[in-house]
PDB file of C-alpha atoms in Angstrom:
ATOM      1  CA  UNK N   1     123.101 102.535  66.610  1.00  0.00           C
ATOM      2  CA  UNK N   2     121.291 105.758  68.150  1.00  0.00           C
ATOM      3  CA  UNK N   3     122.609 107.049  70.827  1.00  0.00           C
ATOM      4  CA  UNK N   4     123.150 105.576  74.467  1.00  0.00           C
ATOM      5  CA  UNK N   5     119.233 104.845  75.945  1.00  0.00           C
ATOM      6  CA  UNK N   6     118.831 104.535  79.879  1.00  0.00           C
ATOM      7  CA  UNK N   7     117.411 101.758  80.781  1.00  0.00           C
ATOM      8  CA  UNK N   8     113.908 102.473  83.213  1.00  0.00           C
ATOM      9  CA  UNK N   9     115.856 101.013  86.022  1.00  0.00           C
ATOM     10  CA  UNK N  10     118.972 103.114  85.114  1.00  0.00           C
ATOM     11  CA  UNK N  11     116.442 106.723  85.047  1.00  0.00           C
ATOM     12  CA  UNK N  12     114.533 105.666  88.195  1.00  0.00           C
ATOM     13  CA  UNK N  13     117.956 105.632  89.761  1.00  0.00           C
ATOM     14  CA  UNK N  14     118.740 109.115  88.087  1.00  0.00           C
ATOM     15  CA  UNK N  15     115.414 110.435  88.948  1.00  0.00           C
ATOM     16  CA  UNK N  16     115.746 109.131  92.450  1.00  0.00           C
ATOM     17  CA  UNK N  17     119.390 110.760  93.247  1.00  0.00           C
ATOM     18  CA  UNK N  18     117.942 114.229  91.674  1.00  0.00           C
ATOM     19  CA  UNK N  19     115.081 114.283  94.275  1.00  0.00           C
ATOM     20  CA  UNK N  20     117.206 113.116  96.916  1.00  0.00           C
ATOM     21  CA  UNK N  21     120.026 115.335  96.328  1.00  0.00           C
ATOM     22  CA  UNK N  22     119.032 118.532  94.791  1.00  0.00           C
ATOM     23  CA  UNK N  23     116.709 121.026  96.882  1.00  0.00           C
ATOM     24  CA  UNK N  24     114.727 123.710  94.782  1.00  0.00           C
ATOM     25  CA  UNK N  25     115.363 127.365  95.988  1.00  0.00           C
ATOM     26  CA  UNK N  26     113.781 130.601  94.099  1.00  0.00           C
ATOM     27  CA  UNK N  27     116.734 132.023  92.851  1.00  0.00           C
ATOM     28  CA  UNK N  28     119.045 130.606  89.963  1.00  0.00           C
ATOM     29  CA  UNK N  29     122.372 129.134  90.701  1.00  0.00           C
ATOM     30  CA  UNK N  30     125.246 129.557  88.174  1.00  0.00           C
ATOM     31  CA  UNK N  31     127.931 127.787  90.541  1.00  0.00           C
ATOM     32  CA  UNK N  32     126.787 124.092  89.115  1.00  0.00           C
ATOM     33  CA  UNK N  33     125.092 123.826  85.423  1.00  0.00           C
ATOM     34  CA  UNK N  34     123.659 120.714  84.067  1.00  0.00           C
ATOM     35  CA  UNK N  35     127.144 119.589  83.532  1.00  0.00           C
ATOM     36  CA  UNK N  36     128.874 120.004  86.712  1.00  0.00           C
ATOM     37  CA  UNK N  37     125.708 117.985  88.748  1.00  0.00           C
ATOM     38  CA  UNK N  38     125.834 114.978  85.831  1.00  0.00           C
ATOM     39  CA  UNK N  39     129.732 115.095  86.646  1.00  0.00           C
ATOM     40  CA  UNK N  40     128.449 115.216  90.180  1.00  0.00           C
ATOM     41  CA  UNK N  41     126.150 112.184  89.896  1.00  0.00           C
ATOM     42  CA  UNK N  42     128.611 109.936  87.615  1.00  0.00           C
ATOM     43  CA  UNK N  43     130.646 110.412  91.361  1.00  0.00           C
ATOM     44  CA  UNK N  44     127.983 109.336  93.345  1.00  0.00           C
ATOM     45  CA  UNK N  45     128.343 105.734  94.819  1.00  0.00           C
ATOM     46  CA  UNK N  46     125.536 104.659  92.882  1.00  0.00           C
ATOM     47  CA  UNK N  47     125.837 106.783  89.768  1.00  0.00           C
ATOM     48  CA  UNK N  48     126.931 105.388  86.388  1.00  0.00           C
ATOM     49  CA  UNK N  49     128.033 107.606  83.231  1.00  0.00           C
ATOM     50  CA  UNK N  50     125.245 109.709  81.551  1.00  0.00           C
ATOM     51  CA  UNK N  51     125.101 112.641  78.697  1.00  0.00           C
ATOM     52  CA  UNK N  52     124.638 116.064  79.638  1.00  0.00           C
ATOM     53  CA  UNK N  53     121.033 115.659  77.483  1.00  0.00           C
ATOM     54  CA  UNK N  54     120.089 112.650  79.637  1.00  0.00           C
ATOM     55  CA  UNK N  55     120.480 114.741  82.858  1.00  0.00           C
ATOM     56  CA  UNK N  56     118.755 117.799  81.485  1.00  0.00           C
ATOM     57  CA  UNK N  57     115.908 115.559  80.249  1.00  0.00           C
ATOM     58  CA  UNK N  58     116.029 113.969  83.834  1.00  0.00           C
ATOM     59  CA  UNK N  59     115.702 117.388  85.657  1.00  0.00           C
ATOM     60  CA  UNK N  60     113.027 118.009  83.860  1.00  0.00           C
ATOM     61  CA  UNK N  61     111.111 114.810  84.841  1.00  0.00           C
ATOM     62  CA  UNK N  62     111.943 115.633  88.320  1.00  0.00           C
ATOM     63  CA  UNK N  63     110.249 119.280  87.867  1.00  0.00           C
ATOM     64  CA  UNK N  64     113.125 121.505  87.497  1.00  0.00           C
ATOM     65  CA  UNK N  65     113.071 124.272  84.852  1.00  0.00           C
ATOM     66  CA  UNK N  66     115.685 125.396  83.273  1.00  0.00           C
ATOM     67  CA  UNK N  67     116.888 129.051  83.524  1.00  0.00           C
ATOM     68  CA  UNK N  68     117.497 129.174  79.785  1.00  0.00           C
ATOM     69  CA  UNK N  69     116.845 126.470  77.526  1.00  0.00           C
ATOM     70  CA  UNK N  70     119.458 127.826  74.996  1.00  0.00           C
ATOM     71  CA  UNK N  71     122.427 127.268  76.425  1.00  0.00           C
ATOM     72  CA  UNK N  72     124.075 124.023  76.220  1.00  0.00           C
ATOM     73  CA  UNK N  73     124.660 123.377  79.800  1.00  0.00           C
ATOM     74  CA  UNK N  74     121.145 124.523  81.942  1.00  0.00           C
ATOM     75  CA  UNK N  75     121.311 126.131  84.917  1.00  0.00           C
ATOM     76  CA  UNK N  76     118.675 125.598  87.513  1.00  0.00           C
ATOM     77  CA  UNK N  77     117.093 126.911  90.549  1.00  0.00           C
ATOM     78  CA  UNK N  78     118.525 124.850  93.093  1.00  0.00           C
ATOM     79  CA  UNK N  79     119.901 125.554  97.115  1.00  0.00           C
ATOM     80  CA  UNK N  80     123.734 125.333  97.448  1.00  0.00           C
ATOM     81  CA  UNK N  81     122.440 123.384 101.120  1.00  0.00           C
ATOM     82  CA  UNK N  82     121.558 120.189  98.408  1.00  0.00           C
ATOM     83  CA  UNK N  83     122.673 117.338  99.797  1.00  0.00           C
ATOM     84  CA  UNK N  84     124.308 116.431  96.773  1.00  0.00           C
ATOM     85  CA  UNK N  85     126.264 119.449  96.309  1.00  0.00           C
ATOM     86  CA  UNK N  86     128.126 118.617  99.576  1.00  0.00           C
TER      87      UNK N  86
END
């Protein structure tokens, strides 16, 4: 068994929180990495559990590119006024 697939219904709803929730901004923010907003999202009324990988890959689906693709949790350029940082 490879590992845990989201179902199209399951990344629609991922996809759909990110561009409801997250506002791009210019400048990188290292307050909330990949990790902290998938931790945010699993807390979400309508979010479910999810890998750090499956958020980063989601991110990128929803156009937001990571500051450095190295690390192991991304951070991105996104506004502390997001919704879902609230």
């Amino acid at each position: 068994m490879g590992e845990y697939e989201l179902t199209d219904i399951e990344k629609k709803a991922l996809d759909n929180w990110i561009m409801v929730n997250i506002l791009p901004q210019k400048g990188p923010n290292k307050n909330y990495t990949s990790y902290a907003l998938k931790t945010l999202f699993e807390q979400a009324p309508a979010g479910f559990f999810i890998t750090n990988k499956q958020f980063k890959e989601a991110m990128v689906r929803c156009n937001f590119v990571p500051v450095n693709k190295n690390k192991l949790n991304w951070e991105f350029r996104i506004s502390l006024k997001s919704p879902g940082l609230q």
